[in-house]
Amino acid sequence: MSDDLADRLQALEDQQAIWRLFMDYRRALDRRDWEAYSQLFTEEGEWMGNLGRAKGPAAIKELLENVPAGEFFDPQQGADFHLIANPEITVDGDRATSESTWCFITRNDEKEQPLLAMIGHYVDVLVRDGDRWKFQRREAYSDIPLTEFDTS
Amino acid sequence: VTVEERLRELEDREEIRALHVSNADALERKDFAAYAELFAEDGVLAAQLGGATGREAIRTLLEEAIGTDPDARPAAFHLVANPQIELDGDTARTRVLWVYLTHDEGGQPIILQLGHYDDVLTREEGRWRFQRRDITRDFGRSPLT
């Protein structure tokens, strides 16, 4: 197989592997499985967003475990969903960057009706880690309602 | 892993994603003949509105429960998202989020209900089809009740 063909195949596989990383992230988040969630980040991997910021799997896990009840999401699993859409993934060798949209759908207790509670976007730096991809950096922005945080 | 196998995996994932979109599209058009064609010959549908085995039974179940008028009001559509696909040769398992969008009396978009599909897929005559689909509503309410 020519190098050109090998590269094209690898690029498609990498894009799909990164999308699967986003699905693993979403699943761990909605299940409140912070151990699985934190393992999707490299040792130096950083998360930042409404809940604060943390670096490395252990610190990320601790940050998520200590979200006050009722703030942003119900600590009880299964009460809400993240919907991930519009992935734009650019792979460059063992690194990649991406932006994607997230929607946060919660339960309106009075009516039992689903409610689109927040919409935002992720800005990611990803790296190849052995035979899979991990987050080197994930910035989780909320656009509706708009919230801001320091990304320096 | 050969190039052939790597390509096959990419093609399988793409075809399965397209199957989920075709399914939502058939549902939106209330074309339950097309919907049933996406199932294996002895495919099983287990939904809240009932269960059926085989294409003809699936078609009948849905036509009787939902009707066949694509212009029935209120307008509604299914958004499918977050596909998780596990391949195992000629079998696959998928979980997909579904969101039922419609509008309220004032015309504002609302999410009436949402849930997930758990599917077992099989490659039949060279195409991926639903061997079994379990539909779960996680919250919200059905438009039929």
Short mmCIF file of N, CA, C and O in Angstrom, two decimals, chain A residues 1 6 9-10 12-13 16 19-20 23 26-27 30-31 78-84 105-108 111-116, chain B residues 2-3 6-7 9-11 13-14 17 79 81-86 95 97 99 110-116 138-141:
data_model
loop_
_atom_site.label_atom_id
_atom_site.label_comp_id
_atom_site.label_asym_id
_atom_site.label_seq_id
_atom_site.Cartn_x
_atom_site.Cartn_y
_atom_site.Cartn_z
N MET A 1 0.85 -1.20 0.00
CA MET A 1 0.00 0.00 0.00
C MET A 1 0.88 1.24 0.00
O MET A 1 1.86 1.32 0.73
N ALA A 6 -2.15 4.82 2.96
CA ALA A 6 -2.03 4.55 4.40
C ALA A 6 -2.38 5.80 5.19
O ALA A 6 -3.09 5.74 6.20
N LEU A 9 -6.20 6.45 5.08
CA LEU A 9 -6.91 5.52 5.95
C LEU A 9 -6.72 5.90 7.42
O LEU A 9 -7.66 5.95 8.20
N GLN A 10 -5.48 6.23 7.76
CA GLN A 10 -5.17 6.62 9.14
C GLN A 10 -5.96 7.87 9.54
O GLN A 10 -6.48 7.96 10.66
N LEU A 12 -8.88 8.90 8.46
CA LEU A 12 -10.28 8.55 8.72
C LEU A 12 -10.43 7.81 10.06
O LEU A 12 -11.35 8.08 10.83
N GLU A 13 -9.52 6.90 10.32
CA GLU A 13 -9.57 6.15 11.59
C GLU A 13 -9.38 7.08 12.78
O GLU A 13 -10.05 6.95 13.80
N GLN A 16 -12.57 9.10 13.46
CA GLN A 16 -13.58 8.27 14.11
C GLN A 16 -13.22 7.96 15.56
O GLN A 16 -14.07 7.93 16.43
N TRP A 19 -14.07 10.95 17.60
CA TRP A 19 -15.51 11.02 17.85
C TRP A 19 -15.92 10.03 18.95
O TRP A 19 -16.74 10.33 19.81
N ARG A 20 -15.32 8.84 18.92
CA ARG A 20 -15.64 7.86 19.98
C ARG A 20 -15.18 8.36 21.35
O ARG A 20 -15.83 8.10 22.36
N MET A 23 -17.85 10.48 22.61
CA MET A 23 -18.98 9.67 23.09
C MET A 23 -18.68 9.05 24.45
O MET A 23 -19.54 8.97 25.32
N ARG A 26 -19.05 11.84 26.98
CA ARG A 26 -20.45 12.14 27.24
C ARG A 26 -21.11 11.07 28.11
O ARG A 26 -21.86 11.35 29.03
N ARG A 27 -20.80 9.81 27.79
CA ARG A 27 -21.40 8.71 28.56
C ARG A 27 -20.94 8.76 30.02
O ARG A 27 -21.75 8.61 30.92
N ASP A 30 -22.72 11.71 31.79
CA ASP A 30 -24.14 11.50 32.10
C ASP A 30 -24.34 10.38 33.13
O ASP A 30 -25.35 10.35 33.81
N ARG A 31 -23.35 9.50 33.23
CA ARG A 31 -23.43 8.45 34.26
C ARG A 31 -22.77 8.85 35.57
O ARG A 31 -22.73 8.07 36.51
N GLY A 78 -28.76 9.91 35.31
CA GLY A 78 -29.94 9.57 34.54
C GLY A 78 -30.98 10.66 34.48
O GLY A 78 -31.99 10.51 33.81
N ALA A 79 -30.74 11.76 35.17
CA ALA A 79 -31.75 12.81 35.21
C ALA A 79 -31.57 13.82 34.07
O ALA A 79 -32.40 14.68 33.89
N ASP A 80 -30.49 13.73 33.34
CA ASP A 80 -30.26 14.69 32.27
C ASP A 80 -29.36 14.07 31.20
O ASP A 80 -28.81 12.99 31.37
N PHE A 81 -29.21 14.78 30.09
CA PHE A 81 -28.43 14.28 28.96
C PHE A 81 -27.60 15.39 28.34
O PHE A 81 -28.07 16.51 28.23
N HIS A 82 -26.43 15.03 27.89
CA HIS A 82 -25.67 15.90 27.00
C HIS A 82 -25.80 15.36 25.59
O HIS A 82 -25.71 14.15 25.37
N LEU A 83 -26.04 16.27 24.67
CA LEU A 83 -26.14 15.90 23.26
C LEU A 83 -24.98 16.59 22.55
O LEU A 83 -24.79 17.79 22.70
N ILE A 84 -24.19 15.81 21.83
CA ILE A 84 -22.99 16.36 21.19
C ILE A 84 -23.22 16.43 19.67
O ILE A 84 -23.70 15.46 19.07
N ILE A 105 -29.70 18.86 28.27
CA ILE A 105 -31.15 18.70 28.39
C ILE A 105 -31.47 18.16 29.77
O ILE A 105 -30.92 17.13 30.18
N THR A 106 -32.32 18.88 30.48
CA THR A 106 -32.66 18.45 31.84
C THR A 106 -34.14 18.14 31.93
O THR A 106 -34.90 18.32 30.97
N ARG A 107 -34.54 17.72 33.10
CA ARG A 107 -35.92 17.32 33.33
C ARG A 107 -36.63 18.47 34.05
O ARG A 107 -36.15 18.98 35.05
N ASN A 108 -37.75 18.88 33.51
CA ASN A 108 -38.58 19.86 34.19
C ASN A 108 -39.50 19.08 35.13
O ASN A 108 -40.40 18.38 34.68
N LYS A 111 -43.53 19.36 35.00
CA LYS A 111 -44.28 18.81 33.86
C LYS A 111 -43.72 17.49 33.39
O LYS A 111 -44.27 16.88 32.47
N GLU A 112 -42.59 17.06 33.96
CA GLU A 112 -41.93 15.85 33.46
C GLU A 112 -41.47 16.05 32.02
O GLU A 112 -41.28 15.11 31.28
N GLN A 113 -41.38 17.33 31.63
CA GLN A 113 -41.03 17.60 30.23
C GLN A 113 -39.55 17.91 30.10
O GLN A 113 -38.98 18.61 30.92
N PRO A 114 -38.90 17.36 29.05
CA PRO A 114 -37.49 17.69 28.83
C PRO A 114 -37.33 19.17 28.52
O PRO A 114 -38.16 19.77 27.85
N LEU A 115 -36.24 19.73 28.99
CA LEU A 115 -35.99 21.15 28.86
C LEU A 115 -34.58 21.36 28.35
O LEU A 115 -33.63 20.78 28.87
N LEU A 116 -34.46 22.16 27.31
CA LEU A 116 -33.13 22.49 26.81
C LEU A 116 -32.56 23.56 27.72
O LEU A 116 -32.94 24.72 27.64
N THR B 2 -5.48 -6.13 8.48
CA THR B 2 -5.21 -5.80 7.08
C THR B 2 -5.90 -4.50 6.70
O THR B 2 -6.83 -4.03 7.37
N VAL B 3 -5.46 -3.94 5.60
CA VAL B 3 -6.09 -2.72 5.06
C VAL B 3 -7.56 -3.00 4.77
O VAL B 3 -8.43 -2.17 5.05
N ARG B 6 -9.46 -2.83 7.97
CA ARG B 6 -9.57 -1.45 8.47
C ARG B 6 -10.61 -0.67 7.67
O ARG B 6 -11.40 0.08 8.24
N LEU B 7 -10.58 -0.86 6.36
CA LEU B 7 -11.58 -0.18 5.52
C LEU B 7 -12.98 -0.67 5.83
O LEU B 7 -13.94 0.12 5.92
N GLU B 9 -14.15 -1.78 8.59
CA GLU B 9 -14.66 -1.22 9.84
C GLU B 9 -15.19 0.21 9.63
O GLU B 9 -16.27 0.57 10.12
N LEU B 10 -14.45 1.00 8.88
CA LEU B 10 -14.90 2.38 8.61
C LEU B 10 -16.21 2.37 7.84
O LEU B 10 -17.13 3.14 8.14
N GLU B 11 -16.31 1.48 6.85
CA GLU B 11 -17.52 1.39 6.05
C GLU B 11 -18.70 0.93 6.89
O GLU B 11 -19.82 1.43 6.77
N ARG B 13 -19.16 1.31 10.15
CA ARG B 13 -19.60 2.38 11.06
C ARG B 13 -20.42 3.43 10.30
O ARG B 13 -21.43 3.92 10.79
N GLU B 14 -19.96 3.77 9.10
CA GLU B 14 -20.65 4.78 8.31
C GLU B 14 -22.04 4.27 7.89
O GLU B 14 -23.03 5.01 7.95
N ARG B 17 -24.38 4.34 10.90
CA ARG B 17 -24.85 5.71 11.19
C ARG B 17 -25.94 6.11 10.19
O ARG B 17 -26.95 6.72 10.56
N LEU B 79 -34.74 13.77 16.48
CA LEU B 79 -33.32 14.07 16.34
C LEU B 79 -32.58 12.88 16.93
O LEU B 79 -32.84 12.51 18.08
N ALA B 81 -28.88 11.29 17.99
CA ALA B 81 -27.55 11.82 18.30
C ALA B 81 -26.75 10.84 19.14
O ALA B 81 -27.27 9.81 19.60
N ASN B 82 -25.49 11.20 19.36
CA ASN B 82 -24.60 10.43 20.23
C ASN B 82 -24.51 8.95 19.88
O ASN B 82 -24.58 8.09 20.77
N PRO B 83 -24.33 8.58 18.61
CA PRO B 83 -24.29 7.15 18.30
C PRO B 83 -23.07 6.46 18.90
O PRO B 83 -21.95 6.93 18.74
N GLN B 84 -23.33 5.39 19.61
CA GLN B 84 -22.25 4.54 20.12
C GLN B 84 -22.39 3.20 19.42
O GLN B 84 -23.44 2.56 19.48
N ILE B 85 -21.34 2.77 18.75
CA ILE B 85 -21.40 1.59 17.89
C ILE B 85 -20.31 0.60 18.31
O ILE B 85 -19.14 0.96 18.36
N GLU B 86 -20.73 -0.62 18.62
CA GLU B 86 -19.76 -1.68 18.92
C GLU B 86 -19.89 -2.75 17.86
O GLU B 86 -20.94 -3.39 17.75
N ARG B 95 -26.15 2.15 20.71
CA ARG B 95 -27.02 2.94 21.57
C ARG B 95 -27.04 4.35 21.01
O ARG B 95 -25.99 4.92 20.72
N LEU B 97 -29.15 8.24 21.23
CA LEU B 97 -30.09 9.13 21.92
C LEU B 97 -31.13 9.62 20.92
O LEU B 97 -30.78 9.94 19.78
N VAL B 99 -34.40 12.42 20.47
CA VAL B 99 -35.06 13.60 21.04
C VAL B 99 -36.26 13.91 20.16
O VAL B 99 -36.12 14.07 18.95
N ILE B 110 -40.51 22.75 21.29
CA ILE B 110 -40.34 22.11 22.61
C ILE B 110 -39.85 20.68 22.41
O ILE B 110 -40.05 20.07 21.37
N ILE B 111 -39.18 20.19 23.44
CA ILE B 111 -38.81 18.77 23.47
C ILE B 111 -39.91 18.08 24.26
O ILE B 111 -40.06 18.30 25.46
N LEU B 112 -40.70 17.26 23.59
CA LEU B 112 -41.81 16.61 24.28
C LEU B 112 -41.32 15.41 25.08
O LEU B 112 -41.81 15.14 26.18
N GLN B 113 -40.38 14.66 24.51
CA GLN B 113 -39.86 13.48 25.19
C GLN B 113 -38.48 13.16 24.63
O GLN B 113 -38.12 13.60 23.55
N LEU B 114 -37.73 12.40 25.41
CA LEU B 114 -36.46 11.90 24.89
C LEU B 114 -36.13 10.56 25.53
O LEU B 114 -36.65 10.22 26.58
N GLY B 115 -35.28 9.82 24.85
CA GLY B 115 -34.91 8.51 25.36
C GLY B 115 -33.77 7.95 24.54
O GLY B 115 -33.01 8.69 23.93
N HIS B 116 -33.66 6.63 24.54
CA HIS B 116 -32.57 6.02 23.77
C HIS B 116 -33.02 4.73 23.12
O HIS B 116 -33.94 4.07 23.58
N ASP B 138 -36.78 8.03 28.40
CA ASP B 138 -36.16 8.35 29.68
C ASP B 138 -36.94 9.43 30.43
O ASP B 138 -37.04 9.37 31.64
N PHE B 139 -37.44 10.41 29.71
CA PHE B 139 -38.41 11.31 30.33
C PHE B 139 -39.21 12.07 29.29
O PHE B 139 -38.94 12.00 28.10
N GLY B 140 -40.22 12.77 29.81
CA GLY B 140 -41.18 13.40 28.92
C GLY B 140 -42.39 12.49 28.75
O GLY B 140 -42.55 11.53 29.49
N ARG B 141 -43.22 12.83 27.76
CA ARG B 141 -44.44 12.04 27.58
C ARG B 141 -44.68 11.80 26.09
O ARG B 141 -44.23 12.55 25.23
#
